[in-house]
Amino acid sequence: MTTDRRNDGGKAVWQSAALLGGAALLSKLIGTLQKIPLQNLAGDRVFGLYSAVYSLAVMWMTLAAAGVPVAVSVLVAERTASGDEEGARRVLRWSVGLLSASGLAAFGLLQWGADLFAEWMGVGEAADAIRTSSLALLFAPMTAALRGYSQGRMDMLRPAASQLSEQTARVAFMLVMLFWALGRDWSPGATAAAVHGGLAAGASAGLVAMLWMGGRRRGQAAKAPADRPEAPAVGAKARESRGALLRRIVAVALPVAAGSIVAPLFGLIDAFTVPRLLQSAGATAAEAMGSFGEYNRGIALLQLVVMAAGGASAALVPALTAARARGDASGQREQAALAMRFAWWFGSAAAVGLALLAKPVNVALFADDGGTAAMALLAFAALGGTLQAAYAALLQGLGDLRSPALYLAAAALLKAALNALLAPAFGIAGAAFAAVAAYAAAAALNALSPIHISEP
């Protein structure tokens, strides 16, 4: 009986991982494909400008969420495992309020400081795009809290549908505005600002999808037979005070936030360093932004892999948390071993495939072979990025929320240092090598963590 239940639980975990990972992969694929007409029609300068502002916007959306989605999934999984349904709903209510406030604060900061951020990036024409992208912060944080609640209950269909709705709306809006801007011969800065409106369109669509599907689920539950016995709240804890619950959410969220921003943090470091470093080596501002656009061709493909791995790994956190709450050490070991085996195979295949096919893929997608060497180098970061995502999820699910954050900080410092050392001499190829080294360092540090699963 125990073995059957464990097998059913393992099957559910992998179905959830496949659903979230598939949604993340398809979502990122849609996002990657929309970059092709942007680069082909508007050129590498607009593409570089768009990529630089996009990295800043994603970083702020991640920081506004402050790791709360994963924290919500962890806390909800704990309460659901003990039968405390009311406690799970309280976690959702307070996390939504917390994230709505943080998103509004981040929106105000970007609106007020757009010119300053653009100046720090060395691209003054990016200010309008920064302001436009900040509109997404009015919707995205609330959506993140709702997704975390669903994941904590191992209901992965709603988050998956929300991700796809968000990306589809974002890309559709971006393409419409791209053709509108090109038809009116707008400047690169104005074009980038127009297409960045897609972030807000996508974020609002993702929120609508979560609310609509949630309403349908509640309607179906209301029509269910009323004589169904409720599950007993076995082991349910006493009701926490509001202050204690908020402190618990923040205590879990902050270290998770630092561990979940590896991809946007590396992108932000590139946005603030690579164009300036290329200019310091003698390139003009327009040439530097064009080269940065070529560099981001490879980044787009790399993120396609890392985002898929991160989406699949997200299902591991609540599953491991629930198994740990039940004291199921054997189940934890099985889930962790399968997760890491998948990460090695997926990451290795992606790295080798992207490296071998760099030139034909570059020409097929972006019309020329500019930046092929950097793209081939960036392919090898796929293995490190995949392993980092899986190891971080494993550690978080086992209760170690701090280590991934510390390892990320070390990897980010390495990325910035190698950019400064290699980009002036080797251009975007140097920045690509820095990405490979940083992702590998993050994965290695997570793998060497002393945290392990104890014998039952």
Coordinates of C-alpha atoms in Angstrom, one line a residue:
M1 CA 0.0 0.0 0.0
T2 CA 2.8 2.4 0.9
T3 CA 4.7 1.6 -2.2
D4 CA 1.6 2.1 -4.4
R5 CA 1.0 5.5 -2.7
R6 CA 4.6 6.5 -3.2
N7 CA 4.5 5.5 -6.9
D8 CA 1.3 7.4 -7.4
G9 CA 2.9 10.4 -5.7
G10 CA 6.0 10.2 -7.8
K11 CA 3.8 9.9 -11.0
A12 CA 1.9 13.0 -9.9
V13 CA 5.1 14.9 -9.4
W14 CA 6.4 14.1 -12.8
Q15 CA 3.2 14.8 -14.5
S16 CA 3.2 18.2 -12.7
A17 CA 6.8 18.8 -13.7
A18 CA 6.1 17.8 -17.3
L19 CA 3.1 20.2 -17.4
L20 CA 4.9 23.2 -15.9
G21 CA 8.1 22.5 -17.8
G22 CA 6.2 22.0 -21.1
A23 CA 4.3 25.2 -20.5
A24 CA 7.5 27.1 -19.7
L25 CA 9.2 25.7 -22.8
L26 CA 6.3 26.5 -25.1
S27 CA 5.9 29.9 -23.5
K28 CA 9.6 30.7 -23.9
L29 CA 9.5 29.3 -27.4
I30 CA 6.7 31.8 -28.3
G31 CA 8.8 34.5 -26.7
T32 CA 11.9 33.5 -28.6
L33 CA 10.1 33.4 -31.9
Q34 CA 8.8 36.9 -31.5
K35 CA 12.3 38.2 -31.2
I36 CA 13.1 36.9 -34.7
P37 CA 10.8 39.4 -36.5
L38 CA 11.9 42.1 -34.1
Q39 CA 15.6 41.6 -35.0
N40 CA 14.9 40.9 -38.7
L41 CA 12.7 43.9 -39.3
A42 CA 14.0 46.5 -36.8
G43 CA 17.7 45.5 -36.8
D44 CA 20.3 44.6 -34.1
R45 CA 20.3 48.1 -32.6
V46 CA 16.6 48.0 -31.7
F47 CA 16.9 44.3 -30.7
G48 CA 19.8 45.2 -28.4
L49 CA 17.9 48.1 -26.9
Y50 CA 14.8 45.9 -26.4
S51 CA 16.9 43.2 -24.7
A52 CA 18.7 45.6 -22.4
V53 CA 15.4 47.0 -21.1
Y54 CA 13.7 43.6 -21.0
S55 CA 16.5 42.4 -18.6
L56 CA 15.8 45.3 -16.3
A57 CA 12.0 44.8 -16.5
V58 CA 12.3 41.1 -15.7
M59 CA 14.6 41.8 -12.8
W60 CA 12.2 44.2 -11.3
M61 CA 9.2 41.9 -11.8
T62 CA 11.2 39.2 -10.0
L63 CA 12.2 41.5 -7.2
A64 CA 8.6 42.8 -6.8
A65 CA 7.5 39.2 -6.4
A66 CA 10.4 38.8 -3.9
G67 CA 10.3 35.0 -4.1
V68 CA 6.7 34.9 -2.8
P69 CA 5.4 32.5 -5.4
V70 CA 7.8 29.8 -4.3
A71 CA 7.2 30.8 -0.6
V72 CA 3.5 30.5 -1.2
S73 CA 3.9 27.1 -2.8
V74 CA 6.0 25.9 0.1
L75 CA 3.7 27.2 2.9
V76 CA 0.6 26.1 1.1
A77 CA 2.1 22.6 0.6
E78 CA 2.9 22.4 4.3
R79 CA -0.7 23.4 5.3
T80 CA -2.4 21.2 2.7
A81 CA -0.3 18.2 3.8
S82 CA -1.6 18.7 7.4
G83 CA -5.2 19.3 6.3
D84 CA -5.2 23.0 7.2
E85 CA -7.2 24.4 4.2
E86 CA -8.1 27.6 6.0
G87 CA -4.4 28.2 6.7
A88 CA -3.5 27.7 3.0
R89 CA -6.2 30.3 2.0
R90 CA -4.8 32.8 4.5
V91 CA -1.4 32.4 3.0
L92 CA -2.9 33.3 -0.4
R93 CA -4.8 36.3 0.9
W94 CA -1.8 37.9 2.6
S95 CA 0.7 37.1 -0.1
V96 CA -1.6 38.8 -2.7
G97 CA -1.8 41.9 -0.5
L98 CA 2.0 41.9 0.0
L99 CA 2.8 41.5 -3.7
S100 CA 0.3 44.1 -4.8
A101 CA 2.0 46.6 -2.6
S102 CA 5.5 45.6 -3.7
G103 CA 4.5 45.7 -7.4
L104 CA 3.0 49.2 -7.0
A105 CA 6.2 50.4 -5.3
A106 CA 8.4 49.0 -8.0
F107 CA 6.2 50.6 -10.7
G108 CA 6.5 54.0 -9.0
L109 CA 10.3 53.6 -8.7
L110 CA 10.7 52.7 -12.4
Q111 CA 8.5 55.6 -13.5
W112 CA 10.4 58.1 -11.4
G113 CA 13.9 56.7 -12.1
A114 CA 13.7 55.7 -15.7
D115 CA 16.0 58.4 -16.9
L116 CA 18.6 57.5 -14.2
F117 CA 18.5 53.8 -15.1
A118 CA 18.9 54.6 -18.8
E119 CA 21.9 56.8 -18.0
W120 CA 23.5 54.0 -15.9
M121 CA 23.0 51.6 -18.8
G122 CA 24.7 54.1 -21.1
V123 CA 21.7 54.2 -23.4
G124 CA 19.7 57.4 -22.8
E125 CA 17.0 56.5 -25.4
A126 CA 16.0 53.5 -23.2
A127 CA 14.1 55.7 -20.7
D128 CA 10.7 55.6 -22.5
A129 CA 10.9 51.8 -22.9
I130 CA 11.7 51.4 -19.2
R131 CA 8.6 53.4 -18.3
T132 CA 6.4 51.4 -20.6
S133 CA 7.7 48.1 -19.4
S134 CA 7.0 49.1 -15.7
L135 CA 3.2 48.9 -16.4
A136 CA 3.5 45.1 -16.1
L137 CA 4.3 45.5 -12.4
L138 CA 0.7 46.5 -11.8
F139 CA -0.4 42.9 -12.7
A140 CA 2.4 40.5 -12.6
P141 CA 3.0 40.2 -8.8
M142 CA -0.6 39.3 -8.1
T143 CA -0.5 36.7 -10.8
A144 CA 2.7 35.3 -9.3
A145 CA 1.0 34.8 -5.9
L146 CA -2.0 33.0 -7.5
R147 CA 0.3 30.7 -9.4
G148 CA 2.3 29.9 -6.2
Y149 CA -1.0 28.9 -4.4
S150 CA -2.0 26.6 -7.3
Q151 CA 1.5 25.0 -7.4
G152 CA 1.4 24.4 -3.6
R153 CA -1.8 22.5 -4.1
M154 CA -0.1 20.5 -6.9
D155 CA -2.7 22.1 -9.3
M156 CA -0.4 22.9 -12.2
L157 CA -3.0 23.3 -15.0
R158 CA -3.9 26.9 -14.0
P159 CA -0.3 28.2 -13.8
A160 CA 0.5 26.5 -17.1
A161 CA -2.5 28.0 -18.9
S162 CA -1.7 31.4 -17.3
Q163 CA 1.8 31.3 -18.6
L164 CA 0.7 30.5 -22.1
S165 CA -2.0 33.2 -22.0
E166 CA 0.5 35.7 -20.8
Q167 CA 3.1 35.0 -23.5
T168 CA 0.6 34.8 -26.3
A169 CA -0.9 38.2 -25.4
R170 CA 2.5 39.7 -25.0
V171 CA 3.8 38.5 -28.3
A172 CA 0.6 39.5 -30.2
F173 CA 0.7 43.0 -28.8
M174 CA 4.4 43.3 -29.5
L175 CA 4.0 42.3 -33.1
V176 CA 1.1 44.7 -33.7
M177 CA 3.1 47.6 -32.2
L178 CA 6.2 46.6 -34.1
F179 CA 4.5 46.9 -37.5
W180 CA 2.8 50.1 -36.4
A181 CA 6.1 51.7 -35.4
L182 CA 8.0 50.5 -38.5
G183 CA 5.2 51.8 -40.7
R184 CA 5.5 55.2 -39.2
D185 CA 9.3 55.2 -39.2
W186 CA 9.7 55.7 -35.4
S187 CA 13.1 56.1 -33.8
P188 CA 14.8 53.0 -32.2
G189 CA 13.9 54.3 -28.7
A190 CA 10.3 54.9 -29.6
T191 CA 10.0 51.4 -31.3
A192 CA 11.5 49.7 -28.3
A193 CA 9.1 51.5 -26.0
A194 CA 6.1 50.5 -28.1
V195 CA 6.9 46.8 -28.2
H196 CA 7.6 46.8 -24.5
G197 CA 3.9 47.5 -23.9
G198 CA 3.5 43.8 -24.6
L199 CA 4.8 43.1 -21.1
A200 CA 1.7 44.8 -19.5
A201 CA -0.7 43.2 -22.0
G202 CA 0.8 39.8 -21.2
A203 CA 0.8 40.3 -17.5
S204 CA -2.9 41.3 -17.5
A205 CA -3.8 38.4 -19.7
G206 CA -2.0 36.0 -17.3
L207 CA -3.9 37.4 -14.3
V208 CA -7.3 37.1 -16.1
A209 CA -6.5 33.5 -17.0
M210 CA -5.8 32.7 -13.3
L211 CA -8.9 34.4 -12.1
W212 CA -11.2 32.9 -14.7
M213 CA -10.0 29.4 -14.2
G214 CA -10.2 29.8 -10.4
G215 CA -13.8 31.0 -10.8
R216 CA -14.6 27.9 -12.9
R217 CA -13.0 25.6 -10.3
R218 CA -15.0 27.2 -7.5
G219 CA -18.2 26.9 -9.6
Q220 CA -17.6 23.2 -10.1
A221 CA -16.8 22.6 -6.4
A222 CA -20.1 24.3 -5.5
K223 CA -22.0 21.9 -7.7
A224 CA -20.3 18.8 -6.1
P225 CA -22.4 16.6 -3.8
A226 CA -22.9 18.2 -0.5
D227 CA -22.7 14.9 1.5
R228 CA -19.0 14.4 0.6
P229 CA -17.1 14.1 3.9
E230 CA -14.4 16.7 4.5
A231 CA -10.8 15.6 5.1
P232 CA -9.9 15.9 8.8
A233 CA -7.4 18.5 9.6
V234 CA -4.9 16.1 11.0
G235 CA -2.0 17.8 12.6
A236 CA -3.3 21.3 11.8
K237 CA -1.5 24.0 13.7
A238 CA -3.1 26.8 15.7
R239 CA -4.0 29.8 13.7
E240 CA -1.1 32.1 13.2
S241 CA -1.4 35.8 13.9
R242 CA -1.2 38.2 10.9
G243 CA 2.2 39.4 11.9
A244 CA 3.6 35.9 12.3
L245 CA 2.2 34.8 8.9
L246 CA 3.7 37.8 7.1
R247 CA 7.0 37.3 8.8
R248 CA 6.9 33.6 7.8
I249 CA 6.2 34.5 4.2
V250 CA 9.0 37.1 4.1
A251 CA 11.4 34.8 5.8
V252 CA 10.8 32.1 3.2
A253 CA 10.5 34.5 0.3
L254 CA 13.6 36.6 0.6
P255 CA 16.2 33.8 0.3
V256 CA 14.2 32.1 -2.4
A257 CA 14.0 35.4 -4.4
A258 CA 17.8 35.6 -4.5
G259 CA 18.0 32.0 -5.7
S260 CA 15.4 32.5 -8.4
I261 CA 16.8 35.5 -10.3
V262 CA 19.9 33.8 -11.7
A263 CA 18.8 34.3 -15.4
P264 CA 17.5 37.9 -15.1
L265 CA 20.4 38.9 -12.8
F266 CA 22.9 37.7 -15.4
G267 CA 20.9 39.6 -18.1
L268 CA 20.9 42.7 -16.0
I269 CA 24.6 42.5 -15.4
D270 CA 25.1 42.2 -19.2
A271 CA 22.8 45.1 -19.9
F272 CA 24.7 47.4 -17.5
T273 CA 28.2 46.3 -18.4
V274 CA 28.6 44.9 -21.9
P275 CA 27.5 48.0 -24.0
R276 CA 29.7 50.3 -21.8
L277 CA 32.7 47.9 -22.0
L278 CA 32.4 47.7 -25.8
Q279 CA 32.3 51.5 -26.0
S280 CA 35.4 51.6 -23.8
A281 CA 37.2 49.4 -26.3
G282 CA 36.5 51.9 -29.1
A283 CA 33.0 51.1 -30.4
T284 CA 30.4 53.8 -30.9
A285 CA 27.2 53.7 -28.9
A286 CA 25.3 52.5 -32.0
E287 CA 27.9 49.8 -32.8
A288 CA 28.0 48.7 -29.2
M289 CA 24.2 48.3 -29.1
G290 CA 24.3 46.4 -32.4
S291 CA 26.9 44.0 -31.0
F292 CA 24.8 43.6 -27.9
G293 CA 21.9 42.7 -30.1
E294 CA 24.0 40.0 -31.7
Y295 CA 25.0 38.7 -28.3
N296 CA 21.3 38.4 -27.3
R297 CA 20.6 36.1 -30.2
G298 CA 22.4 33.4 -28.2
I299 CA 20.9 34.6 -24.9
A300 CA 17.4 34.1 -26.3
L301 CA 18.2 30.4 -27.1
L302 CA 19.9 29.9 -23.8
Q303 CA 17.0 31.2 -21.8
L304 CA 14.7 28.9 -23.8
V305 CA 16.5 26.0 -22.2
V306 CA 17.0 27.4 -18.7
M307 CA 13.3 28.6 -18.4
A308 CA 12.1 25.1 -19.4
A309 CA 14.3 23.6 -16.7
G310 CA 13.2 26.1 -14.2
G311 CA 9.5 25.5 -14.9
A312 CA 9.9 21.8 -14.5
S313 CA 11.9 22.2 -11.3
A314 CA 9.2 24.5 -9.8
A315 CA 7.0 21.4 -9.4
L316 CA 9.7 19.8 -7.3
V317 CA 9.6 22.3 -4.5
P318 CA 6.1 21.7 -3.2
A319 CA 6.4 18.0 -3.8
L320 CA 9.6 17.7 -1.7
T321 CA 8.1 20.0 0.9
A322 CA 5.1 17.8 1.3
A323 CA 7.2 14.7 1.4
R324 CA 9.4 16.3 4.1
A325 CA 6.3 17.3 6.1
R326 CA 5.1 13.6 6.0
G327 CA 8.6 12.3 7.0
D328 CA 8.8 10.4 3.7
A329 CA 12.6 10.3 3.2
S330 CA 12.5 7.6 0.7
G331 CA 10.1 9.5 -1.5
Q332 CA 12.4 12.6 -1.3
R333 CA 15.4 10.5 -2.4
E334 CA 13.6 9.1 -5.4
Q335 CA 12.2 12.5 -6.6
A336 CA 15.6 14.1 -6.1
A337 CA 17.5 11.4 -8.0
L338 CA 15.1 11.5 -11.0
A339 CA 15.2 15.3 -11.1
M340 CA 18.9 15.4 -11.3
R341 CA 19.1 12.6 -13.8
F342 CA 16.7 14.6 -16.0
A343 CA 18.6 17.8 -15.6
W344 CA 21.9 16.2 -16.7
W345 CA 20.4 14.6 -19.8
F346 CA 18.3 17.6 -20.8
G347 CA 21.1 20.2 -20.1
S348 CA 23.8 18.1 -21.9
A349 CA 21.7 17.4 -25.0
A350 CA 20.7 21.1 -25.2
A351 CA 24.3 22.3 -24.8
V352 CA 25.8 20.0 -27.5
G353 CA 22.9 20.5 -29.9
L354 CA 23.0 24.3 -29.7
A355 CA 26.8 24.4 -30.0
L356 CA 26.9 22.2 -33.1
L357 CA 24.0 24.0 -34.8
A358 CA 24.9 27.5 -33.9
K359 CA 25.7 28.8 -37.3
P360 CA 22.7 27.3 -39.3
V361 CA 20.3 28.2 -36.5
N362 CA 21.7 31.8 -36.4
V363 CA 21.3 32.2 -40.1
A364 CA 17.9 30.6 -40.2
L365 CA 16.5 32.6 -37.4
F366 CA 18.3 36.0 -37.6
A367 CA 19.1 36.2 -41.4
D368 CA 22.9 36.4 -41.0
D369 CA 25.7 34.8 -39.0
G370 CA 26.6 37.8 -36.8
G371 CA 27.5 36.7 -33.3
T372 CA 27.8 32.9 -34.2
A373 CA 30.9 32.4 -32.1
A374 CA 29.2 33.9 -29.1
M375 CA 26.1 31.8 -29.7
A376 CA 28.2 28.6 -29.8
L377 CA 29.9 29.5 -26.6
L378 CA 26.7 30.4 -24.9
A379 CA 25.3 27.0 -25.8
F380 CA 27.5 25.4 -23.1
A381 CA 25.9 27.6 -20.5
A382 CA 22.7 25.5 -21.0
L383 CA 24.1 22.6 -19.0
G384 CA 25.1 24.8 -16.0
G385 CA 21.9 26.8 -16.2
T386 CA 19.8 23.6 -16.2
L387 CA 21.7 22.0 -13.3
Q388 CA 21.5 25.3 -11.3
A389 CA 17.8 25.4 -11.6
A390 CA 17.3 21.8 -10.6
Y391 CA 19.8 21.9 -7.7
A392 CA 18.3 25.2 -6.4
A393 CA 14.8 23.6 -6.4
L394 CA 16.1 20.5 -4.7
L395 CA 17.7 22.5 -1.9
Q396 CA 14.6 24.7 -1.5
G397 CA 12.3 21.6 -1.3
L398 CA 14.6 20.1 1.4
G399 CA 14.3 23.3 3.5
D400 CA 17.6 25.0 2.6
L401 CA 16.5 28.3 1.3
R402 CA 19.7 30.3 1.9
S403 CA 22.3 28.4 0.0
P404 CA 21.0 29.0 -3.5
A405 CA 20.9 32.7 -2.8
L406 CA 24.5 32.7 -1.5
Y407 CA 25.7 30.7 -4.5
L408 CA 23.9 33.0 -6.9
A409 CA 25.7 36.0 -5.3
A410 CA 29.0 34.4 -5.9
A411 CA 28.2 33.5 -9.5
A412 CA 26.9 37.0 -10.2
L413 CA 30.2 38.5 -8.9
L414 CA 32.1 36.1 -11.1
K415 CA 30.0 37.1 -14.2
A416 CA 30.6 40.8 -13.6
A417 CA 34.3 40.4 -13.0
L418 CA 34.8 38.2 -16.1
N419 CA 32.7 40.7 -18.2
A420 CA 35.1 43.5 -17.2
L421 CA 38.1 41.3 -17.9
L422 CA 37.1 39.7 -21.2
A423 CA 34.6 41.9 -23.0
P424 CA 37.0 44.8 -23.8
A425 CA 39.5 42.3 -25.3
F426 CA 37.2 39.7 -26.9
G427 CA 33.9 41.5 -27.4
I428 CA 30.7 39.6 -27.0
A429 CA 32.6 36.3 -27.2
G430 CA 34.2 37.3 -23.9
A431 CA 30.8 38.0 -22.3
A432 CA 29.6 34.6 -23.6
F433 CA 32.5 32.8 -21.9
A434 CA 31.8 34.7 -18.7
A435 CA 28.2 33.4 -18.8
V436 CA 29.4 29.9 -19.2
A437 CA 31.7 30.2 -16.3
A438 CA 29.1 31.9 -14.0
Y439 CA 26.4 29.3 -14.7
A440 CA 28.9 26.5 -14.1
A441 CA 30.0 28.0 -10.9
A442 CA 26.4 28.4 -9.6
A443 CA 25.6 24.7 -10.5
A444 CA 28.9 23.5 -8.9
L445 CA 28.3 25.3 -5.7
N446 CA 24.8 24.0 -5.4
A447 CA 25.9 20.5 -6.1
L448 CA 28.6 20.7 -3.4
S449 CA 26.1 21.9 -0.8
P450 CA 26.3 19.7 2.4
I451 CA 22.5 19.4 2.6
H452 CA 21.4 15.9 2.0
I453 CA 18.3 13.6 2.6
S454 CA 18.6 11.7 5.9
E455 CA 17.8 8.0 6.1
P456 CA 14.4 7.3 7.6

